[in-house]
PDB file of C-alpha atoms and ligand atoms in Angstrom:
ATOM      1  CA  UNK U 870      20.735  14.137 -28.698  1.00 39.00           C
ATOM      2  CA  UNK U 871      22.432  10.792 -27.290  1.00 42.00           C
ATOM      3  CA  UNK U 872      19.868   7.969 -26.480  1.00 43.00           C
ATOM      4  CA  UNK U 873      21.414   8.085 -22.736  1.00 47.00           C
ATOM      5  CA  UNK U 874      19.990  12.028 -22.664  1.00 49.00           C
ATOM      6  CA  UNK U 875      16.592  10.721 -23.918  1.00 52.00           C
ATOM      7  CA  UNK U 876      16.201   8.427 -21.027  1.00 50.00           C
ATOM      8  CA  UNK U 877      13.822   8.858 -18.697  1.00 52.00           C
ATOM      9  CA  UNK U 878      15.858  10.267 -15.101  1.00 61.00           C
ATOM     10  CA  UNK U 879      13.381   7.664 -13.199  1.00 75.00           C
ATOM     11  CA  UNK U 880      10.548   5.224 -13.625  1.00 84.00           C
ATOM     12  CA  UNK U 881       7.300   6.077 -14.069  1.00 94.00           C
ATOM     13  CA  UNK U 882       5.056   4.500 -11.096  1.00 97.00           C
ATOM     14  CA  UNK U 883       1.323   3.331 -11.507  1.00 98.00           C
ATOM     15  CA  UNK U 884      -0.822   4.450  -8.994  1.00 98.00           C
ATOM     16  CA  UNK U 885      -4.656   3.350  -8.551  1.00 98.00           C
ATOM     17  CA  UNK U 886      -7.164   5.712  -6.481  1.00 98.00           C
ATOM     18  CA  UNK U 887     -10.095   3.551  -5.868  1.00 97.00           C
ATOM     19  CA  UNK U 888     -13.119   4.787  -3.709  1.00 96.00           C
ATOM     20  CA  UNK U 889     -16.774   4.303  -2.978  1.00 93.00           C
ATOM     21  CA  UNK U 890     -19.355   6.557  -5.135  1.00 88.00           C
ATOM     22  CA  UNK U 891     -19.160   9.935  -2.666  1.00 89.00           C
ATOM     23  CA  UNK U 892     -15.835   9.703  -1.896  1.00 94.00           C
ATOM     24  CA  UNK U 893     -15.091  12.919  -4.182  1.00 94.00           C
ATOM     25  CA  UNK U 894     -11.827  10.769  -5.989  1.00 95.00           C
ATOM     26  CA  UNK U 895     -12.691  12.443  -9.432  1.00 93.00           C
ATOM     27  CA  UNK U 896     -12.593  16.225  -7.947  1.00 95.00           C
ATOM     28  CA  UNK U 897      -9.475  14.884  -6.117  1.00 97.00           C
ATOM     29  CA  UNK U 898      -7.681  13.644  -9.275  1.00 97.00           C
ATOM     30  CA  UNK U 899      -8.627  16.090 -11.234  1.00 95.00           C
ATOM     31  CA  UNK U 900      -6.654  18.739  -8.628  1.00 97.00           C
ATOM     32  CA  UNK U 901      -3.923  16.981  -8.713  1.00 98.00           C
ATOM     33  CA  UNK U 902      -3.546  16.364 -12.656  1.00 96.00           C
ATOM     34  CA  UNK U 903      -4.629  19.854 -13.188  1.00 96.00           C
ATOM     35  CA  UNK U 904      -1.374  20.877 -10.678  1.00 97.00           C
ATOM     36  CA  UNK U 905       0.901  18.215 -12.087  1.00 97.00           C
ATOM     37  CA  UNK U 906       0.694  17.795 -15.749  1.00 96.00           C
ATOM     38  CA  UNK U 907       3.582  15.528 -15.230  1.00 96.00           C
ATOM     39  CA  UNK U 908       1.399  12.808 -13.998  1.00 97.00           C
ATOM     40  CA  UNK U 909      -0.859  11.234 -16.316  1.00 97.00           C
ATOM     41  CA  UNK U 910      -4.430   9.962 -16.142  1.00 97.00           C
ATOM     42  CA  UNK U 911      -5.513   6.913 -17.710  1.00 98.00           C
ATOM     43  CA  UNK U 912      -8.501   7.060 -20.094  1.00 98.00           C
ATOM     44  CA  UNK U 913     -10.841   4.301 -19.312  1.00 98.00           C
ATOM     45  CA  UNK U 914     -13.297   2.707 -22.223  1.00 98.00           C
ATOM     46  CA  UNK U 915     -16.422   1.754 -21.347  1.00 98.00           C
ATOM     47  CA  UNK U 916     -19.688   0.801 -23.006  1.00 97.00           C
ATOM     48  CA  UNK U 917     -21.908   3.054 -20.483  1.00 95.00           C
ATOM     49  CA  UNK U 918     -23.243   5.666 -22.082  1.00 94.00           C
ATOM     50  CA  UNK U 919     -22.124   9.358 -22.026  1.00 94.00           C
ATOM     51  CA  UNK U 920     -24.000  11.600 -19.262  1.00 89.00           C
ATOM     52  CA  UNK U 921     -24.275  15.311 -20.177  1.00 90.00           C
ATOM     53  CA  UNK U 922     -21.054  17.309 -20.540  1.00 93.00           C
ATOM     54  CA  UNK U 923     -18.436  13.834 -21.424  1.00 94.00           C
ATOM     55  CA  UNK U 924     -16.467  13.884 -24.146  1.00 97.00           C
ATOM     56  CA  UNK U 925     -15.372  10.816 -25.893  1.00 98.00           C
ATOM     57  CA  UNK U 926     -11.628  10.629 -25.362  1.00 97.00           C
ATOM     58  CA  UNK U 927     -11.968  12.991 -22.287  1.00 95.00           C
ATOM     59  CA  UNK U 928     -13.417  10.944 -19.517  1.00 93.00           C
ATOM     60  CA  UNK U 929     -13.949   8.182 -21.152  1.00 97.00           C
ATOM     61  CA  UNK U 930     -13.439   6.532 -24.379  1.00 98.00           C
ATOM     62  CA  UNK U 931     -17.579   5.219 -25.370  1.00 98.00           C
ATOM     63  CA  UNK U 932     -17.022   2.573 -26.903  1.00 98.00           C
ATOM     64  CA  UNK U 933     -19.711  -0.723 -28.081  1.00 98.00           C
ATOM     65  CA  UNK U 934     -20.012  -3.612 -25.591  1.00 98.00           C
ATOM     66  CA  UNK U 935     -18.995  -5.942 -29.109  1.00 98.00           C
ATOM     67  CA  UNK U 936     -16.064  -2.942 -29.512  1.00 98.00           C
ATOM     68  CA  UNK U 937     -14.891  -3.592 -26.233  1.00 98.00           C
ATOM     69  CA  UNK U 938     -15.110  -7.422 -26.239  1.00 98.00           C
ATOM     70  CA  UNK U 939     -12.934  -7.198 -29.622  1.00 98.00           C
ATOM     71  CA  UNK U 940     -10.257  -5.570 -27.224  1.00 98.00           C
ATOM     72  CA  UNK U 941     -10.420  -7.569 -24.516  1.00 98.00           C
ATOM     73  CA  UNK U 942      -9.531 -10.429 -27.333  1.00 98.00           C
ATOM     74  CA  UNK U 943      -7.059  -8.390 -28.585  1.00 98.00           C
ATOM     75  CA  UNK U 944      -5.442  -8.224 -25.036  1.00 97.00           C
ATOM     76  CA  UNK U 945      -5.582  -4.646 -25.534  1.00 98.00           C
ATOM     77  CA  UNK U 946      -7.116  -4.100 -22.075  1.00 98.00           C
ATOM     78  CA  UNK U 947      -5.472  -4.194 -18.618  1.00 97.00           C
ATOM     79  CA  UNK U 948      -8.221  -4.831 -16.432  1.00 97.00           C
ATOM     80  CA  UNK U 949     -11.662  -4.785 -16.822  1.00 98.00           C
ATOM     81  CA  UNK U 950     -14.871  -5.152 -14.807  1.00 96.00           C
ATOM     82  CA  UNK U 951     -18.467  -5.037 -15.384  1.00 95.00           C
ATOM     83  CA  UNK U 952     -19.637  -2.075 -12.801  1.00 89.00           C
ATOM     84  CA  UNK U 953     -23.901  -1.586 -12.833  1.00 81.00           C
ATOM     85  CA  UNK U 954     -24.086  -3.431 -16.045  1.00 89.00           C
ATOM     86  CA  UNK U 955     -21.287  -2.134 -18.062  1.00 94.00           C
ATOM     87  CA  UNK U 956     -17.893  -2.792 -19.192  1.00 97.00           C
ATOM     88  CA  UNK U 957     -15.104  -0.386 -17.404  1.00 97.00           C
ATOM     89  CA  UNK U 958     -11.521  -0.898 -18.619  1.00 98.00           C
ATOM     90  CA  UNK U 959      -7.946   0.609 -18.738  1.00 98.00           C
ATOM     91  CA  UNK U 960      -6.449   0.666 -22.745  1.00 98.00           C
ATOM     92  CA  UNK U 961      -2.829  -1.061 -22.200  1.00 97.00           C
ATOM     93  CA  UNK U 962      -0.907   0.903 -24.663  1.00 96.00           C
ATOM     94  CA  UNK U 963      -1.734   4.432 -22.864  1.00 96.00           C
ATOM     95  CA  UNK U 964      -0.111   2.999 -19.560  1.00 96.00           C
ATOM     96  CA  UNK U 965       2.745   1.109 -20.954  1.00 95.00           C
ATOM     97  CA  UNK U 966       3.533   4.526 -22.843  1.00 95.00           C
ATOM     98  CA  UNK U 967       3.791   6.521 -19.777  1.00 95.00           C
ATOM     99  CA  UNK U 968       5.276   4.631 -17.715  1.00 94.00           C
ATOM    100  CA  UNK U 969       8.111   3.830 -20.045  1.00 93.00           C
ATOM    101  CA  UNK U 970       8.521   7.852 -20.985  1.00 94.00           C
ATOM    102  CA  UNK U 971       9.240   7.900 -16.946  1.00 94.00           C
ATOM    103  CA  UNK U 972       5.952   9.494 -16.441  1.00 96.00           C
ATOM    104  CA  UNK U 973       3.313   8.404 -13.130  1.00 97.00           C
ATOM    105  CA  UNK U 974      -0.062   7.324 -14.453  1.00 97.00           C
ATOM    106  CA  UNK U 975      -2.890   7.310 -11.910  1.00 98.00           C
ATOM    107  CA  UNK U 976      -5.970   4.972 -12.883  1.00 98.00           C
ATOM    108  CA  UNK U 977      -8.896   5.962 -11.030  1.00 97.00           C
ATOM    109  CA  UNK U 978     -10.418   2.941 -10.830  1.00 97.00           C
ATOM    110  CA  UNK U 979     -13.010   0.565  -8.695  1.00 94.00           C
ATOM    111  CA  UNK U 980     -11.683  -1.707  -6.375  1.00 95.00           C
ATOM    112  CA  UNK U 981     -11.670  -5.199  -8.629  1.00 95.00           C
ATOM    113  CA  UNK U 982      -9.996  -3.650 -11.005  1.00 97.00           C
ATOM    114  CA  UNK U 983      -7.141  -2.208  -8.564  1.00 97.00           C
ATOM    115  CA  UNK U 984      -6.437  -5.921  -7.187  1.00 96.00           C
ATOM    116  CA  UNK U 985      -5.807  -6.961 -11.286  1.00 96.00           C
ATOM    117  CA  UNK U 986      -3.332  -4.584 -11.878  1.00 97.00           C
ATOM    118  CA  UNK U 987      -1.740  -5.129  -8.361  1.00 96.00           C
ATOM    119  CA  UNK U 988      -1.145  -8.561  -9.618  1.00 95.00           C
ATOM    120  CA  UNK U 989      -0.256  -7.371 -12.957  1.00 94.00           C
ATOM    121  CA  UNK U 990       1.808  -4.852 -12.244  1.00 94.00           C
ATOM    122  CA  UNK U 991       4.320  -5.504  -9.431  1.00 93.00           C
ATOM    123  CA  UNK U 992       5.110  -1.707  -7.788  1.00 95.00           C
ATOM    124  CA  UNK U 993       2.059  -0.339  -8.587  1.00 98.00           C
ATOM    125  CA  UNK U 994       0.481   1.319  -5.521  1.00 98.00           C
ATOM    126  CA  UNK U 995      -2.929   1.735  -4.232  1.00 98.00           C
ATOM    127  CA  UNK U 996      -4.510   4.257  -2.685  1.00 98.00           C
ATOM    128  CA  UNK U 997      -8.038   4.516  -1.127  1.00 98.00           C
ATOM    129  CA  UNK U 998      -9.753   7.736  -0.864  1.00 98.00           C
ATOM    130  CA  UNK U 999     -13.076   7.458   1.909  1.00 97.00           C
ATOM    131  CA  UNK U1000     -15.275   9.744   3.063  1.00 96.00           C
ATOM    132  CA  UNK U1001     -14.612  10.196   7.218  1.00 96.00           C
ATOM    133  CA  UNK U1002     -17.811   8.139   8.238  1.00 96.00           C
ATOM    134  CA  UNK U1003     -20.587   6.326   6.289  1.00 95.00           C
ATOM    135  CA  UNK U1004     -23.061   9.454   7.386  1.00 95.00           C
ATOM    136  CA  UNK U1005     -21.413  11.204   5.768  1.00 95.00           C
ATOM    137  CA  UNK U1006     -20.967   9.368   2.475  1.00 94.00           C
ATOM    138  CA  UNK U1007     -24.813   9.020   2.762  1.00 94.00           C
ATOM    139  CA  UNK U1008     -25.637  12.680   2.775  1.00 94.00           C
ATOM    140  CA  UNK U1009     -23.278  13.073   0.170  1.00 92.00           C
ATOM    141  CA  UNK U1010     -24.705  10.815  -1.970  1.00 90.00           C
ATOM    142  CA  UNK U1011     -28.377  12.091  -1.297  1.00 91.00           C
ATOM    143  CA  UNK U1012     -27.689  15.718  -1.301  1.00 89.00           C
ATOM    144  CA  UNK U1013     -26.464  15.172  -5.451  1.00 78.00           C
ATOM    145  CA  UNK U1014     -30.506  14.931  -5.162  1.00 78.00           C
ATOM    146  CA  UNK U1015     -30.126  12.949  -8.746  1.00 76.00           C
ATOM    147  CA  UNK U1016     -30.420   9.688  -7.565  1.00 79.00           C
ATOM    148  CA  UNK U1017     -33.160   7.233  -7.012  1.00 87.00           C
ATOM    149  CA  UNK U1018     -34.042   5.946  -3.196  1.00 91.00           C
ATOM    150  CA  UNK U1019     -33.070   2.773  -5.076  1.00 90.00           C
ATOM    151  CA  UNK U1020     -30.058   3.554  -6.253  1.00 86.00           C
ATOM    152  CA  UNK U1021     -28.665   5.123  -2.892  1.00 89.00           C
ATOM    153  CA  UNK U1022     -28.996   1.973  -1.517  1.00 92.00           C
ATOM    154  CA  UNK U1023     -27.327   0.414  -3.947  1.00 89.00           C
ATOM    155  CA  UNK U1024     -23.907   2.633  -4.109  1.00 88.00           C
ATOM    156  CA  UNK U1025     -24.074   2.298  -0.475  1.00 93.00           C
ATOM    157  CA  UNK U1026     -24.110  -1.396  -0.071  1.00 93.00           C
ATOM    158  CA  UNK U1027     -21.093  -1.136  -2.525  1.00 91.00           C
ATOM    159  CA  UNK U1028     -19.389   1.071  -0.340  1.00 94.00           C
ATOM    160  CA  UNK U1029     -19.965  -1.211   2.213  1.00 95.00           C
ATOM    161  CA  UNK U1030     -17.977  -3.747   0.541  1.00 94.00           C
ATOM    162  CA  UNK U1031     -15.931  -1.327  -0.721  1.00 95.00           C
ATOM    163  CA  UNK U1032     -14.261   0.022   2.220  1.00 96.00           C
ATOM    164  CA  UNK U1033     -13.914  -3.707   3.609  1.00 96.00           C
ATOM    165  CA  UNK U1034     -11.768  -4.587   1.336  1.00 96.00           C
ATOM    166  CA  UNK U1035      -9.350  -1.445   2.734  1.00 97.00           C
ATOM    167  CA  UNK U1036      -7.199  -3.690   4.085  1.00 97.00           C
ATOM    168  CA  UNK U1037      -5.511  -4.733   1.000  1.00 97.00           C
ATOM    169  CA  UNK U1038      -4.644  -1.210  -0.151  1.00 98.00           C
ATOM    170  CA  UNK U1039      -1.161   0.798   0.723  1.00 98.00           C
ATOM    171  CA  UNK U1040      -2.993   3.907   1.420  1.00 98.00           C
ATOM    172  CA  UNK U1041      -5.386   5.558   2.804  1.00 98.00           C
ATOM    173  CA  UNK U1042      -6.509   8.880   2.284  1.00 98.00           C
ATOM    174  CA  UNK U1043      -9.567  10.903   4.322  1.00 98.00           C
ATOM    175  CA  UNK U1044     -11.809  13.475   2.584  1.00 97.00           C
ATOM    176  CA  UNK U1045     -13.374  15.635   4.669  1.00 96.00           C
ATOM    177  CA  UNK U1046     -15.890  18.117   3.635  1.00 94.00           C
ATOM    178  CA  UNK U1047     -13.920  20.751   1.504  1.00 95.00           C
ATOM    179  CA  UNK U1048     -11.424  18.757   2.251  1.00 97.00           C
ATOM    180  CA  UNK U1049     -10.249  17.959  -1.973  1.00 97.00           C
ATOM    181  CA  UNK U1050      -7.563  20.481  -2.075  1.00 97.00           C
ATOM    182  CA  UNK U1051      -6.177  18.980   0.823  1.00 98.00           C
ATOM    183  CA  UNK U1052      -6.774  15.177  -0.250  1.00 98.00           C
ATOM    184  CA  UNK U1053      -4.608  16.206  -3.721  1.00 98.00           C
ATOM    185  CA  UNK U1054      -1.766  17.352  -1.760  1.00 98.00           C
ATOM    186  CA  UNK U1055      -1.637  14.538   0.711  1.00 98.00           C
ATOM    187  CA  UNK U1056      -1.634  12.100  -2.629  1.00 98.00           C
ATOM    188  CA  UNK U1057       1.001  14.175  -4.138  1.00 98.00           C
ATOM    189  CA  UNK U1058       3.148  13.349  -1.021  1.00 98.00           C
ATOM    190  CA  UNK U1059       2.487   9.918  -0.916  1.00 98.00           C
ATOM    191  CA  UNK U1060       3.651   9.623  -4.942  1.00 98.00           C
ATOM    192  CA  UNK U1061       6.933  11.633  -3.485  1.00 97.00           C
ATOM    193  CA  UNK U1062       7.528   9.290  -0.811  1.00 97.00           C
ATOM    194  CA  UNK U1063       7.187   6.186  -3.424  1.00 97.00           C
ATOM    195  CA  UNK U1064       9.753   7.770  -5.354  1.00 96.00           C
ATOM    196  CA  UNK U1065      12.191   7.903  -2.514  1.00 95.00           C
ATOM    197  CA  UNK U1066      11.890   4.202  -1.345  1.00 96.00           C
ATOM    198  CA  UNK U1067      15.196   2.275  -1.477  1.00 94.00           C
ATOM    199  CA  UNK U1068      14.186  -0.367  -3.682  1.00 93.00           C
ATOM    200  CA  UNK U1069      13.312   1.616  -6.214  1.00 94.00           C
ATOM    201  CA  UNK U1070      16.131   3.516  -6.251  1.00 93.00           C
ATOM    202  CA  UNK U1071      19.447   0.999  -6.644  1.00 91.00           C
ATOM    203  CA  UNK U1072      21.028   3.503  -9.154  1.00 90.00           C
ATOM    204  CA  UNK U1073      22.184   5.237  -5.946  1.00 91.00           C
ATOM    205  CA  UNK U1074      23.750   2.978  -4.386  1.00 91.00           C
ATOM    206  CA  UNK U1075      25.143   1.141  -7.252  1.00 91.00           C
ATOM    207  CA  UNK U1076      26.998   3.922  -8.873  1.00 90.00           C
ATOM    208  CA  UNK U1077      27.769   6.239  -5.559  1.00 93.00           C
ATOM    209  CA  UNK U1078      31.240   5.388  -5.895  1.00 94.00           C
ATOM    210  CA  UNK U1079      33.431   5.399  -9.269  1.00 89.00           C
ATOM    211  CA  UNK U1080      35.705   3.206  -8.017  1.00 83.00           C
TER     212      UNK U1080
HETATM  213  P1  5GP C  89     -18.757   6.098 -13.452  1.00 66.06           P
HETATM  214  O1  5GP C  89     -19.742   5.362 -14.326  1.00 66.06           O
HETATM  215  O2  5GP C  89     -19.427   6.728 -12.264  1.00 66.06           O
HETATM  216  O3  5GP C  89     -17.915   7.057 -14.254  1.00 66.06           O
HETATM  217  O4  5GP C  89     -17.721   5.009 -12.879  1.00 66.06           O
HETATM  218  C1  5GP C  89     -18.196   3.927 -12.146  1.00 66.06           C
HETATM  219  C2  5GP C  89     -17.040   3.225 -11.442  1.00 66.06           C
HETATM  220  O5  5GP C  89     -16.178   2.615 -12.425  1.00 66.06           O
HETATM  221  C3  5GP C  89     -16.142   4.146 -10.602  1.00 66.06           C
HETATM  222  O6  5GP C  89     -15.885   3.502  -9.359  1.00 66.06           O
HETATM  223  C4  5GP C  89     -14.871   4.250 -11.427  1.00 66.06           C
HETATM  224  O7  5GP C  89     -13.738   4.463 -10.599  1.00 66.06           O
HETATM  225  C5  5GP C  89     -14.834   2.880 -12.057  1.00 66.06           C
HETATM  226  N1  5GP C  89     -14.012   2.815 -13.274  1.00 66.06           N
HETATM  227  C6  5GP C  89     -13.832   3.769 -14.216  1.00 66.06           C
HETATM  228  N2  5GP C  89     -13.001   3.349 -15.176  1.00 66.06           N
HETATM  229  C7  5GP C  89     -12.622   2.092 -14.825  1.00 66.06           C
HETATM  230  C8  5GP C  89     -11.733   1.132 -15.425  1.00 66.06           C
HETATM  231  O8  5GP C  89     -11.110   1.327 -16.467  1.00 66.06           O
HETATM  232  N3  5GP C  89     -11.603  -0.060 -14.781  1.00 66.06           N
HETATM  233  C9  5GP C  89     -12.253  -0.331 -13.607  1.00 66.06           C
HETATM  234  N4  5GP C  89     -12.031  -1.507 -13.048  1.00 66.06           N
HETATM  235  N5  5GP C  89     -13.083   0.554 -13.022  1.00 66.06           N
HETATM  236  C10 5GP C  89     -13.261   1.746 -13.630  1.00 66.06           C
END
């Protein structure tokens, strides 16, 4: 094969999917990677501990809070934060490897995180995924019936801040109850829709005519 026929036929595009604790983003994401293999998902590493059922290299990479400092040195990490006492971050060389194979990548990330890689990444898009109203994030988030009085409070103080900081994402995406299947097509369309803007598509124009 030529090296032109390995090329990818377009660039890969980073999304982010941030929302609050509730909003139902990993059912969401999971649809839609499940229905497009085509688009990756980004393995975080973080130093919280594995709850029942994760599998290292699956959801996360667990990794030691001195492992994941080590990386951060290493610059091997595109954004970090520290979420309830932990390290969360997004390996580099999984995402540059994507994109450059012309594949998506979707991080599903919290909201810090998203504004590094906007800055980081120019094109990358963002997309936040809310419950319709904060009743019903709350009875979401108390009818898990896992979590501490203490701990509802907290996730929804978060989401407080959370969804104020809407503003300075591209999307937004609403997730009713039952709603998932319908929240991973409406993504889908919106990663369509970025591959048909003009501006990313000068190859076009540019070579529309031979001569
Ligand atoms: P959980 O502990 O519930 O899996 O995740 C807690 C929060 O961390 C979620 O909002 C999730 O989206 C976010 N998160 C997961 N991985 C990363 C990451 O690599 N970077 C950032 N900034 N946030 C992450």
């Amino acid at each position: 094969m030529t090296e032109q026929m390995n090329a990818p036929v377009r660039d890969g595009i980073l999304f982010v999917i941030s929302g609050p604790a509730g909003s139902g983003k990993g059912t969401v994401v999971k649809l839609l990677t499940e229905r497009h293999p085509d688009i990756h998902l980004s393995v975080s590493a973080t130093t919280r501990n594995p709850r029942p059922g994760e599998v290292h290299g699956v959801q996360y990479f667990f990794i030691t809070k001195e492992e994941f400092e080590d990386r951060l040195k290493k610059d091997a990490i595109l954004e970090h934060t520290v979420y309830c006492d932990n390290y969360y971050g997004t390996p580099r060389d999984a995402v540059e490897a994507s994109l450059a194979s012309g594949h998506d990548m979707i991080l599903e990330i919290e909201v810090d995180g998203a504004m590094q890689i906007k800055r980081k990444v120019p094109g990358t898009v963002a997309i936040m995924l809310v419950p319709p109203d904060g009743e019903t994030l709350e009875a979401r988030l108390r009818g898990r019936g896992t979590e501490t009085e203490e701990v509802i409070l907290r996730r929804m103080a978060r989401a407080r801040e959370e969804i104020g900081l809407m503003g300075d994402y591209d999307y937004v995406v609403v997730n009713g109850n039952g709603e998932a299947e319908q929240c991973a097509d409406d993504i889908y369309e919106i990663i369509m829709a970025e591959h048909r803007r003009v501006c990313r598509n000068g190859a076009i124009r540019e070579g529309f005519f031979k001569n």
